mmCIF file of C-alpha atoms (C1' of nucleotides) in Angstrom:
data_model
loop_
_atom_site.group_PDB
_atom_site.id
_atom_site.type_symbol
_atom_site.label_atom_id
_atom_site.label_comp_id
_atom_site.label_asym_id
_atom_site.label_seq_id
_atom_site.Cartn_x
_atom_site.Cartn_y
_atom_site.Cartn_z
ATOM 1 C CA MET A 1 1.897 1.097 -2.661
ATOM 2 C CA LYS A 2 -0.883 -1.317 -3.600
ATOM 3 C CA ILE A 3 -4.235 -1.781 -3.106
ATOM 4 C CA ASN A 4 -4.716 -4.992 -1.022
ATOM 5 C CA SER A 5 -6.563 -8.706 -2.444
ATOM 6 C CA LYS A 6 -9.242 -7.885 0.403
ATOM 7 C CA ILE A 7 -10.043 -4.165 -0.994
ATOM 8 C CA ARG A 8 -9.972 -5.358 -4.317
ATOM 9 C CA TYR A 9 -12.281 -8.388 -3.633
ATOM 10 C CA GLY A 10 -14.198 -6.541 -1.650
ATOM 11 C CA LEU A 11 -15.167 -4.351 -4.350
ATOM 12 C CA ARG A 12 -16.062 -6.757 -6.698
ATOM 13 C CA THR A 13 -18.057 -8.549 -4.199
ATOM 14 C CA MET A 14 -20.262 -5.434 -3.608
ATOM 15 C CA ILE A 15 -20.419 -4.882 -7.320
ATOM 16 C CA GLU A 16 -21.730 -8.562 -7.612
ATOM 17 C CA ILE A 17 -24.389 -8.054 -4.743
ATOM 18 C CA ALA A 18 -25.621 -4.834 -6.112
ATOM 19 C CA SER A 19 -25.884 -6.219 -9.537
ATOM 20 C CA THR A 20 -27.846 -9.248 -8.610
ATOM 21 C CA SER A 21 -31.621 -8.896 -9.619
ATOM 22 C CA ASP A 22 -32.821 -11.961 -7.332
ATOM 23 C CA VAL A 23 -35.138 -10.456 -4.780
ATOM 24 C CA ASN A 24 -33.802 -12.774 -1.968
ATOM 25 C CA GLY A 25 -29.787 -11.433 -2.801
ATOM 26 C CA ILE A 26 -27.276 -13.408 -3.815
ATOM 27 C CA LEU A 27 -25.540 -16.658 -1.984
ATOM 28 C CA GLN A 28 -21.889 -16.310 -0.738
ATOM 29 C CA LYS A 29 -21.309 -19.511 -2.790
ATOM 30 C CA ASP A 30 -22.595 -17.926 -5.746
ATOM 31 C CA ILE A 31 -20.768 -14.964 -5.223
ATOM 32 C CA ALA A 32 -17.246 -17.137 -4.729
ATOM 33 C CA LYS A 33 -17.920 -18.875 -7.930
ATOM 34 C CA ASN A 34 -18.973 -15.662 -10.195
ATOM 35 C CA GLN A 35 -15.937 -13.744 -9.137
ATOM 36 C CA SER A 36 -13.344 -16.736 -8.732
ATOM 37 C CA ILE A 37 -12.702 -16.393 -5.030
ATOM 38 C CA SER A 38 -12.210 -19.051 -2.777
ATOM 39 C CA LEU A 39 -15.381 -19.563 -0.387
ATOM 40 C CA LYS A 40 -13.189 -19.596 2.526
ATOM 41 C CA TYR A 41 -11.302 -16.329 1.717
ATOM 42 C CA LEU A 42 -14.466 -14.779 0.837
ATOM 43 C CA ASP A 43 -15.649 -15.395 4.085
ATOM 44 C CA SER A 44 -13.475 -12.884 5.685
ATOM 45 C CA ILE A 45 -14.111 -10.319 2.978
ATOM 46 C CA ILE A 46 -17.856 -10.667 3.370
ATOM 47 C CA LEU A 47 -17.327 -10.625 7.220
ATOM 48 C CA SER A 48 -15.902 -7.421 7.405
ATOM 49 C CA LEU A 49 -18.285 -5.882 4.648
ATOM 50 C CA LYS A 50 -21.131 -7.018 7.269
ATOM 51 C CA LEU A 51 -19.350 -5.224 10.195
ATOM 52 C CA LYS A 52 -18.945 -2.120 8.391
ATOM 53 C CA GLY A 53 -22.680 -2.393 7.655
ATOM 54 C CA LEU A 54 -22.704 -2.443 4.188
ATOM 55 C CA ILE A 55 -24.659 -5.764 3.329
ATOM 56 C CA THR A 56 -27.342 -7.776 5.172
ATOM 57 C CA ASN A 57 -28.432 -11.411 5.164
ATOM 58 C CA SER A 58 -30.057 -14.034 6.823
ATOM 59 C CA LYS A 59 -28.546 -16.978 8.134
ATOM 60 C CA GLY A 60 -28.819 -20.652 7.526
ATOM 61 C CA LYS A 61 -30.214 -22.537 4.424
ATOM 62 C CA GLY A 62 -31.470 -20.408 1.247
ATOM 63 C CA SER A 63 -30.479 -16.587 2.686
ATOM 64 C CA GLY A 64 -28.741 -14.454 0.401
ATOM 65 C CA TYR A 65 -26.838 -11.101 0.850
ATOM 66 C CA LYS A 66 -27.987 -7.790 -0.106
ATOM 67 C CA LEU A 67 -26.961 -4.089 0.100
ATOM 68 C CA SER A 68 -28.041 -2.540 3.184
ATOM 69 C CA ARG A 69 -28.665 0.703 1.535
ATOM 70 C CA ALA A 70 -29.291 1.968 -2.289
ATOM 71 C CA ALA A 71 -25.818 1.803 -4.297
ATOM 72 C CA GLU A 72 -26.285 5.317 -4.605
ATOM 73 C CA GLU A 73 -25.521 6.065 -1.060
ATOM 74 C CA ILE A 74 -22.642 3.605 -0.693
ATOM 75 C CA THR A 75 -19.331 5.204 -1.561
ATOM 76 C CA ILE A 76 -15.723 3.449 -2.363
ATOM 77 C CA LEU A 77 -14.513 4.995 0.635
ATOM 78 C CA ASP A 78 -17.015 3.083 2.358
ATOM 79 C CA ILE A 79 -15.863 -0.011 0.926
ATOM 80 C CA TYR A 80 -11.933 0.869 1.168
ATOM 81 C CA THR A 81 -12.728 1.543 5.271
ATOM 82 C CA ALA A 82 -14.242 -1.455 5.824
ATOM 83 C CA PHE A 83 -10.674 -3.369 5.363
ATOM 84 C CA GLU A 84 -8.591 -0.929 6.450
ATOM 85 C CA GLN A 85 -8.050 3.005 7.767
ATOM 86 C CA ILE A 86 -6.342 5.116 5.529
ATOM 87 C CA THR A 87 -2.922 6.031 6.988
ATOM 88 C CA PHE A 88 -0.477 6.286 4.343
ATOM 89 C CA VAL A 89 2.189 7.385 6.861
ATOM 90 C CA ASP A 90 1.879 6.623 10.686
ATOM 91 C CA CYS A 91 2.933 9.804 12.197
ATOM 92 C CA ILE A 92 -0.511 11.070 10.735
ATOM 93 C CA CYS A 93 -2.433 8.871 13.467
ATOM 94 C CA ASN A 94 0.417 9.015 16.097
ATOM 95 C CA LYS A 95 2.621 12.186 16.269
ATOM 96 C CA LYS A 96 4.549 10.096 18.904
ATOM 97 C CA PHE A 97 5.681 7.834 15.849
ATOM 98 C CA CYS A 98 8.187 10.022 14.969
ATOM 99 C CA ASP A 99 9.854 13.007 16.734
ATOM 100 C CA ARG A 100 9.746 15.100 14.075
ATOM 101 C CA SER A 101 6.161 15.296 13.813
ATOM 102 C CA GLU A 102 5.614 18.539 15.647
ATOM 103 C CA ASP A 103 7.326 20.911 12.683
ATOM 104 C CA CYS A 104 7.739 18.762 9.603
ATOM 105 C CA PRO A 105 6.813 19.955 6.283
ATOM 106 C CA GLY A 106 6.664 16.402 5.101
ATOM 107 C CA ARG A 107 4.216 15.279 7.175
ATOM 108 C CA ASP A 108 2.209 18.500 6.550
ATOM 109 C CA TYR A 109 1.901 17.364 2.966
ATOM 110 C CA TRP A 110 0.894 13.664 3.637
ATOM 111 C CA ILE A 111 -2.065 15.003 5.831
ATOM 112 C CA GLU A 112 -3.064 16.899 3.146
ATOM 113 C CA MET A 113 -2.569 14.228 0.412
ATOM 114 C CA LYS A 114 -4.305 11.722 2.773
ATOM 115 C CA LYS A 115 -7.429 14.260 2.449
ATOM 116 C CA GLY A 116 -7.365 14.166 -0.891
ATOM 117 C CA PHE A 117 -7.516 10.639 -1.652
ATOM 118 C CA GLU A 118 -10.185 10.256 0.820
ATOM 119 C CA ASN A 119 -12.158 12.908 -1.146
ATOM 120 C CA MET A 120 -11.553 11.353 -4.397
ATOM 121 C CA LEU A 121 -13.009 7.870 -2.631
ATOM 122 C CA LEU A 122 -16.107 9.499 -1.198
ATOM 123 C CA LYS A 123 -16.850 11.353 -4.409
ATOM 124 C CA LYS A 124 -17.548 7.797 -6.130
ATOM 125 C CA THR A 125 -20.423 5.695 -5.544
ATOM 126 C CA LEU A 126 -20.987 2.086 -5.990
ATOM 127 C CA ALA A 127 -23.879 2.941 -8.652
ATOM 128 C CA GLN A 128 -21.624 5.037 -10.821
ATOM 129 C CA ILE A 129 -19.213 2.277 -10.767
ATOM 130 C CA ILE A 130 -21.863 -0.254 -11.991
ATOM 131 C CA ASP A 131 -23.691 2.028 -14.271
ATOM 132 C CA LYS A 132 -21.804 4.530 -16.505
ATOM 133 C CA LYS A 133 -25.404 5.546 -17.633
ATOM 134 C CA SER A 134 -26.156 6.794 -14.193
ATOM 135 C CA ILE A 135 -23.388 9.383 -13.954
ATOM 136 C CA ILE A 136 -24.437 10.876 -17.042
ATOM 137 C CA ALA A 137 -27.994 11.056 -15.363
ATOM 138 C CA LYS A 138 -26.975 12.299 -12.273
ATOM 139 C CA ASN A 139 -24.848 15.039 -14.183
ATOM 140 C CA HIS A 140 -27.758 16.116 -15.823
ATOM 141 C CA ILE A 141 -29.523 16.659 -12.864
ATOM 142 C CA ASN A 142 -27.059 18.610 -11.027
ATOM 143 C CA LYS A 143 -27.250 20.896 -14.285
ATOM 144 C CA MET B 1 -1.574 1.046 2.239
ATOM 145 C CA LYS B 2 1.402 2.735 3.468
ATOM 146 C CA ILE B 3 3.836 5.288 1.650
ATOM 147 C CA ASN B 4 7.016 3.419 2.377
ATOM 148 C CA SER B 5 10.151 4.424 3.976
ATOM 149 C CA LYS B 6 11.986 5.271 1.125
ATOM 150 C CA ILE B 7 9.433 7.584 -0.693
ATOM 151 C CA ARG B 8 8.975 9.335 2.866
ATOM 152 C CA TYR B 9 12.618 9.676 3.495
ATOM 153 C CA GLY B 10 13.342 10.643 -0.295
ATOM 154 C CA LEU B 11 11.089 13.539 0.119
ATOM 155 C CA ARG B 12 12.829 14.660 3.498
ATOM 156 C CA THR B 13 15.806 14.671 1.923
ATOM 157 C CA MET B 14 14.786 16.454 -1.318
ATOM 158 C CA ILE B 15 13.256 19.218 1.434
ATOM 159 C CA GLU B 16 16.814 18.997 3.296
ATOM 160 C CA ILE B 17 18.462 19.496 -0.185
ATOM 161 C CA ALA B 18 16.081 22.298 -1.388
ATOM 162 C CA SER B 19 16.569 24.218 1.840
ATOM 163 C CA THR B 20 20.037 24.464 2.258
ATOM 164 C CA SER B 21 21.825 27.866 1.681
ATOM 165 C CA ASP B 22 25.170 26.589 0.739
ATOM 166 C CA VAL B 23 26.092 27.192 -2.792
ATOM 167 C CA ASN B 24 28.173 23.837 -2.803
ATOM 168 C CA GLY B 25 25.130 21.770 -1.962
ATOM 169 C CA ILE B 26 24.873 19.550 0.943
ATOM 170 C CA LEU B 27 26.723 16.423 1.712
ATOM 171 C CA GLN B 28 25.082 12.933 2.272
ATOM 172 C CA LYS B 29 26.359 12.821 6.032
ATOM 173 C CA ASP B 30 24.821 16.177 6.645
ATOM 174 C CA ILE B 31 21.728 15.091 5.244
ATOM 175 C CA ALA B 32 22.031 11.840 7.137
ATOM 176 C CA LYS B 33 22.609 13.695 10.697
ATOM 177 C CA ASN B 34 19.912 15.997 10.205
ATOM 178 C CA GLN B 35 17.340 14.000 9.277
ATOM 179 C CA SER B 36 18.226 10.876 11.274
ATOM 180 C CA ILE B 37 18.566 8.593 8.574
ATOM 181 C CA SER B 38 21.512 6.269 8.582
ATOM 182 C CA LEU B 39 24.239 6.848 6.075
ATOM 183 C CA LYS B 40 24.114 3.520 4.642
ATOM 184 C CA TYR B 41 20.194 3.680 3.847
ATOM 185 C CA LEU B 42 20.609 7.048 2.510
ATOM 186 C CA ASP B 43 22.583 5.833 0.191
ATOM 187 C CA SER B 44 20.267 4.039 -1.692
ATOM 188 C CA ILE B 45 17.552 6.833 -1.400
ATOM 189 C CA ILE B 46 20.217 9.037 -3.017
ATOM 190 C CA LEU B 47 21.064 6.899 -5.688
ATOM 191 C CA SER B 48 17.268 6.492 -6.323
ATOM 192 C CA LEU B 49 16.940 10.312 -6.734
ATOM 193 C CA LYS B 50 19.963 10.740 -8.910
ATOM 194 C CA LEU B 51 18.998 8.077 -11.365
ATOM 195 C CA LYS B 52 15.387 10.023 -11.860
ATOM 196 C CA GLY B 53 17.493 13.069 -12.336
ATOM 197 C CA LEU B 54 16.165 15.197 -9.485
ATOM 198 C CA ILE B 55 19.549 15.797 -7.867
ATOM 199 C CA THR B 56 23.412 16.057 -9.156
ATOM 200 C CA ASN B 57 26.725 15.911 -7.284
ATOM 201 C CA SER B 58 30.142 15.738 -8.084
ATOM 202 C CA LYS B 59 32.099 13.149 -6.747
ATOM 203 C CA GLY B 60 34.999 12.267 -4.000
ATOM 204 C CA LYS B 61 36.125 14.508 -1.035
ATOM 205 C CA GLY B 62 34.140 18.114 -0.859
ATOM 206 C CA SER B 63 31.195 17.266 -3.205
ATOM 207 C CA GLY B 64 27.597 18.146 -1.918
ATOM 208 C CA TYR B 65 24.412 17.659 -3.499
ATOM 209 C CA LYS B 66 21.826 20.268 -5.241
ATOM 210 C CA LEU B 67 18.681 20.303 -6.648
ATOM 211 C CA SER B 68 18.935 19.271 -10.956
ATOM 212 C CA ARG B 69 16.344 22.204 -11.098
ATOM 213 C CA ALA B 70 14.314 24.827 -9.473
ATOM 214 C CA ALA B 71 12.238 23.243 -6.639
ATOM 215 C CA GLU B 72 9.346 25.128 -8.331
ATOM 216 C CA GLU B 73 9.743 22.501 -11.024
ATOM 217 C CA ILE B 74 10.012 19.679 -9.094
ATOM 218 C CA THR B 75 6.636 17.768 -8.286
ATOM 219 C CA ILE B 76 5.871 15.254 -5.708
ATOM 220 C CA LEU B 77 5.100 12.774 -8.670
ATOM 221 C CA ASP B 78 8.604 13.220 -9.737
ATOM 222 C CA ILE B 79 10.068 12.287 -6.149
ATOM 223 C CA TYR B 80 7.504 9.334 -5.683
ATOM 224 C CA THR B 81 8.454 8.037 -9.326
ATOM 225 C CA ALA B 82 11.771 7.903 -8.351
ATOM 226 C CA PHE B 83 11.216 4.718 -5.805
ATOM 227 C CA GLU B 84 8.203 3.216 -7.511
ATOM 228 C CA GLN B 85 5.550 3.186 -10.097
ATOM 229 C CA ILE B 86 2.304 4.041 -9.140
ATOM 230 C CA THR B 87 0.242 0.452 -9.558
ATOM 231 C CA PHE B 88 -2.257 0.222 -6.973
ATOM 232 C CA VAL B 89 -3.629 -2.949 -8.931
ATOM 233 C CA ASP B 90 -1.360 -5.010 -11.288
ATOM 234 C CA CYS B 91 -4.053 -5.581 -13.659
ATOM 235 C CA ILE B 92 -3.653 -2.058 -14.573
ATOM 236 C CA CYS B 93 -0.189 -2.489 -16.169
ATOM 237 C CA ASN B 94 -0.728 -5.947 -17.062
ATOM 238 C CA LYS B 95 -4.100 -7.015 -18.197
ATOM 239 C CA LYS B 96 -2.980 -10.625 -18.051
ATOM 240 C CA PHE B 97 -2.538 -10.537 -14.262
ATOM 241 C CA CYS B 98 -6.387 -11.032 -14.514
ATOM 242 C CA ASP B 99 -8.231 -12.583 -16.926
ATOM 243 C CA ARG B 100 -11.515 -10.435 -15.850
ATOM 244 C CA SER B 101 -9.240 -7.688 -16.919
ATOM 245 C CA GLU B 102 -11.147 -7.195 -20.277
ATOM 246 C CA ASP B 103 -14.691 -6.395 -18.817
ATOM 247 C CA CYS B 104 -14.355 -5.292 -15.314
ATOM 248 C CA PRO B 105 -15.995 -2.326 -13.634
ATOM 249 C CA GLY B 106 -13.450 -2.472 -10.834
ATOM 250 C CA ARG B 107 -10.669 -2.245 -12.882
ATOM 251 C CA ASP B 108 -11.952 0.627 -14.849
ATOM 252 C CA TYR B 109 -12.381 2.271 -11.236
ATOM 253 C CA TRP B 110 -8.997 1.438 -9.900
ATOM 254 C CA ILE B 111 -7.473 2.969 -13.400
ATOM 255 C CA GLU B 112 -9.572 6.142 -12.842
ATOM 256 C CA MET B 113 -8.398 6.545 -9.235
ATOM 257 C CA LYS B 114 -4.710 5.840 -10.192
ATOM 258 C CA LYS B 115 -5.108 9.109 -12.326
ATOM 259 C CA GLY B 116 -6.476 11.014 -9.942
ATOM 260 C CA PHE B 117 -3.755 10.213 -7.434
ATOM 261 C CA GLU B 118 -1.374 10.951 -9.890
ATOM 262 C CA ASN B 119 -2.633 14.416 -10.645
ATOM 263 C CA MET B 120 -2.811 14.950 -6.748
ATOM 264 C CA LEU B 121 0.977 14.401 -6.958
ATOM 265 C CA LEU B 122 1.659 16.143 -10.005
ATOM 266 C CA LYS B 123 -0.099 19.363 -8.713
ATOM 267 C CA LYS B 124 2.151 19.838 -5.827
ATOM 268 C CA THR B 125 5.738 20.901 -6.440
ATOM 269 C CA LEU B 126 9.027 20.682 -3.851
ATOM 270 C CA ALA B 127 8.749 24.470 -3.201
ATOM 271 C CA GLN B 128 5.360 25.035 -2.038
ATOM 272 C CA ILE B 129 5.883 22.055 0.713
ATOM 273 C CA ILE B 130 8.995 24.079 1.795
ATOM 274 C CA ASP B 131 7.923 27.812 1.978
ATOM 275 C CA LYS B 132 4.179 27.846 2.557
ATOM 276 C CA LYS B 133 4.323 31.338 1.450
ATOM 277 C CA SER B 134 5.168 30.703 -2.074
ATOM 278 C CA ILE B 135 1.945 29.448 -2.025
ATOM 279 C CA ILE B 136 0.444 32.405 -1.297
ATOM 280 C CA ALA B 137 2.244 34.347 -3.760
ATOM 281 C CA LYS B 138 1.734 31.835 -6.604
ATOM 282 C CA ASN B 139 -2.046 32.046 -5.826
ATOM 283 C CA HIS B 140 -1.644 35.979 -5.783
ATOM 284 C CA ILE B 141 -0.024 36.032 -9.373
ATOM 285 C CA ASN B 142 -2.450 33.602 -10.542
ATOM 286 C CA LYS B 143 -5.599 36.001 -9.667
ATOM 287 C "C1'" DT C 1 -36.504 -33.342 15.356
ATOM 288 C "C1'" DT C 2 -32.727 -34.752 12.209
ATOM 289 C "C1'" DT C 3 -30.705 -33.472 8.082
ATOM 290 C "C1'" DT C 4 -28.840 -30.473 4.991
ATOM 291 C "C1'" DT C 5 -27.009 -25.871 3.893
ATOM 292 C "C1'" DA C 6 -24.592 -22.334 4.569
ATOM 293 C "C1'" DT C 7 -22.579 -18.321 7.421
ATOM 294 C "C1'" DC C 8 -19.382 -17.619 11.486
ATOM 295 C "C1'" DC C 9 -14.972 -17.330 13.437
ATOM 296 C "C1'" DT C 10 -10.411 -18.213 15.227
ATOM 297 C "C1'" DA C 11 -5.997 -20.135 14.291
ATOM 298 C "C1'" DC C 12 -2.186 -20.578 11.152
ATOM 299 C "C1'" DT C 13 1.305 -20.800 7.629
ATOM 300 C "C1'" DA C 14 3.648 -19.757 3.362
ATOM 301 C "C1'" DA C 15 5.134 -16.466 0.359
ATOM 302 C "C1'" DT C 16 6.172 -11.731 -0.233
ATOM 303 C "C1'" DG C 17 7.473 -7.215 0.430
ATOM 304 C "C1'" DT C 18 9.873 -3.925 3.674
ATOM 305 C "C1'" DT C 19 13.446 -2.098 6.109
ATOM 306 C "C1'" DA C 20 17.148 -1.930 6.851
ATOM 307 C "C1'" DT C 21 22.704 -3.303 7.486
ATOM 308 C "C1'" DA C 22 27.491 -5.165 5.671
ATOM 309 C "C1'" DG C 23 31.286 -4.816 3.103
ATOM 310 C "C1'" DG C 24 33.932 -3.571 0.004
ATOM 311 C "C1'" DA C 25 34.598 -0.701 -4.823
ATOM 312 C "C1'" DT C 26 35.250 3.610 -7.168
ATOM 313 C "C1'" DT C 27 36.194 8.649 -7.235
ATOM 314 C "C1'" DA C 28 38.633 12.910 -6.644
ATOM 315 C "C1'" DA C 29 39.996 16.659 -3.682
ATOM 316 C "C1'" DT C 30 43.924 17.477 -0.978
ATOM 317 C "C1'" DA D 1 49.525 8.568 -1.632
ATOM 318 C "C1'" DT D 2 46.042 9.788 1.383
ATOM 319 C "C1'" DT D 3 41.771 10.548 2.746
ATOM 320 C "C1'" DA D 4 36.695 11.797 2.547
ATOM 321 C "C1'" DA D 5 33.219 10.633 0.147
ATOM 322 C "C1'" DT D 6 29.925 8.336 -2.995
ATOM 323 C "C1'" DC D 7 28.640 4.120 -5.488
ATOM 324 C "C1'" DC D 8 27.182 -0.259 -5.747
ATOM 325 C "C1'" DT D 9 25.716 -5.669 -4.382
ATOM 326 C "C1'" DA D 10 24.426 -8.927 -1.287
ATOM 327 C "C1'" DT D 11 21.910 -10.578 2.616
ATOM 328 C "C1'" DA D 12 19.228 -10.941 6.664
ATOM 329 C "C1'" DA D 13 15.531 -9.716 10.111
ATOM 330 C "C1'" DC D 14 11.258 -8.663 10.423
ATOM 331 C "C1'" DA D 15 6.574 -7.340 9.012
ATOM 332 C "C1'" DT D 16 2.761 -8.010 6.072
ATOM 333 C "C1'" DT D 17 -0.370 -10.336 2.805
ATOM 334 C "C1'" DA D 18 -2.660 -13.475 1.080
ATOM 335 C "C1'" DG D 19 -4.869 -17.473 1.206
ATOM 336 C "C1'" DT D 20 -6.010 -22.126 4.213
ATOM 337 C "C1'" DA D 21 -7.811 -25.711 7.721
ATOM 338 C "C1'" DG D 22 -11.051 -26.993 10.661
ATOM 339 C "C1'" DG D 23 -14.643 -26.908 13.177
ATOM 340 C "C1'" DA D 24 -18.875 -23.846 15.373
ATOM 341 C "C1'" DT D 25 -23.327 -22.006 14.871
ATOM 342 C "C1'" DA D 26 -27.733 -20.896 12.515
ATOM 343 C "C1'" DA D 27 -31.670 -22.060 10.563
ATOM 344 C "C1'" DA D 28 -34.402 -23.929 6.261
ATOM 345 C "C1'" DA D 29 -36.105 -28.021 4.541
ATOM 346 C "C1'" DA D 30 -37.174 -33.104 4.819
#
DNA sequence: TTTTTATCCTACTAATGTTATAGGATTAAT
DNA sequence: ATTAATCCTATAACATTAGTAGGATAAAAA
C-alpha cells in the first residue's frame, strides 16, 4: 500500500504554494522547476487541487497560484481527498461488493481503521507541516 | 490506496482459525470453503502467515491450523506485515529514492503518518476483532 | 489587435502491480 | 502403498499508475 505520486506531488505543490512570499502567487512553471515535476504532469495535479477549491489563480500571462484559505485551515485530509477518496476496502462504500458484508468482523474493523486514518489526516494542517514552530505556538495557546 | 486482497483474506483467515473450536485446528480446505477463497490462492495466504510465525500446523493428512499464540497477543500489525511492509512512500525506507529526502517537509510528514498508522494497527488485537465482548471486559479491567 | 505566455482539458501508452490459476513436489497419516 | 493434505514456483489476465502528447483556451503585453 503506497501513497500515489499525485498525492505526494500534490502535498509538495501545496507546500510550495504556501511557502512563496510573492504576493502574486507562484507560477505553475516555477512550481514544476522547484519541485522537479514535469509541467504536463503538474497540470493534472494542480487541476485536482483547484477543483477541490484549495488553490486559486487568474488565467493567462502573469498569473500565479495562491492558497484559497490560510494554511492553518487546510488539512492533509483536504489535500489527500483532492486526489482520491479514502476507501481501503471496497465493501465499506458498497456493501454489495461482498456478500459477507452484513455480518463481517473484518469489515467492521476496516471501517474503524479508515475512520482512524481519516482522523489522523484531519488533525494535521498544512501550516504545521511547513513551520514546526507554529505547532509549538499552537500547543502553547491550547494550554 | 487500497488494502490488498492478501491482507484482507489474511485477516479473514486468522479470524477463521481463531474462531474454530476444534482442538485439532481447522483444515485449509475448510477455511477456503467457509471464507469462499480458492484453495490455491489460500495457499499463498497461509504460507505468509506461517512464515510470519502466526499460525502452526502439522503436515500431511489430518493436519489442521491453529494460532501460534493467543488471539490477545496477535495484533493487526502482525497480520498486516505478514504480507507487506508498511511503506507509504519509498523515500522513507530509502533516502536515495529521491534527492530531496535530506530536507523535505513532505517526507517528514509521511514518516510521522506512517508511525501513526502502525500504532493504530498495533493497538488492535485479533481477539478484540473477534469478540466485541472481550473489549468491554478489557476496558473494565483497565479501569 | 496580434503575439506571447500560461493554463485547461482529453486521450493515450508504457510500465508496474494485483489477483489470481496451473502444475506438480513433498509430507505424513491411514 | 495409498491418499489427503500442504508446499512451492511459475505464469497469465487484468487493473492501476505514472507520465506523455497535442492541442484548445484565456488573458496580459506589445
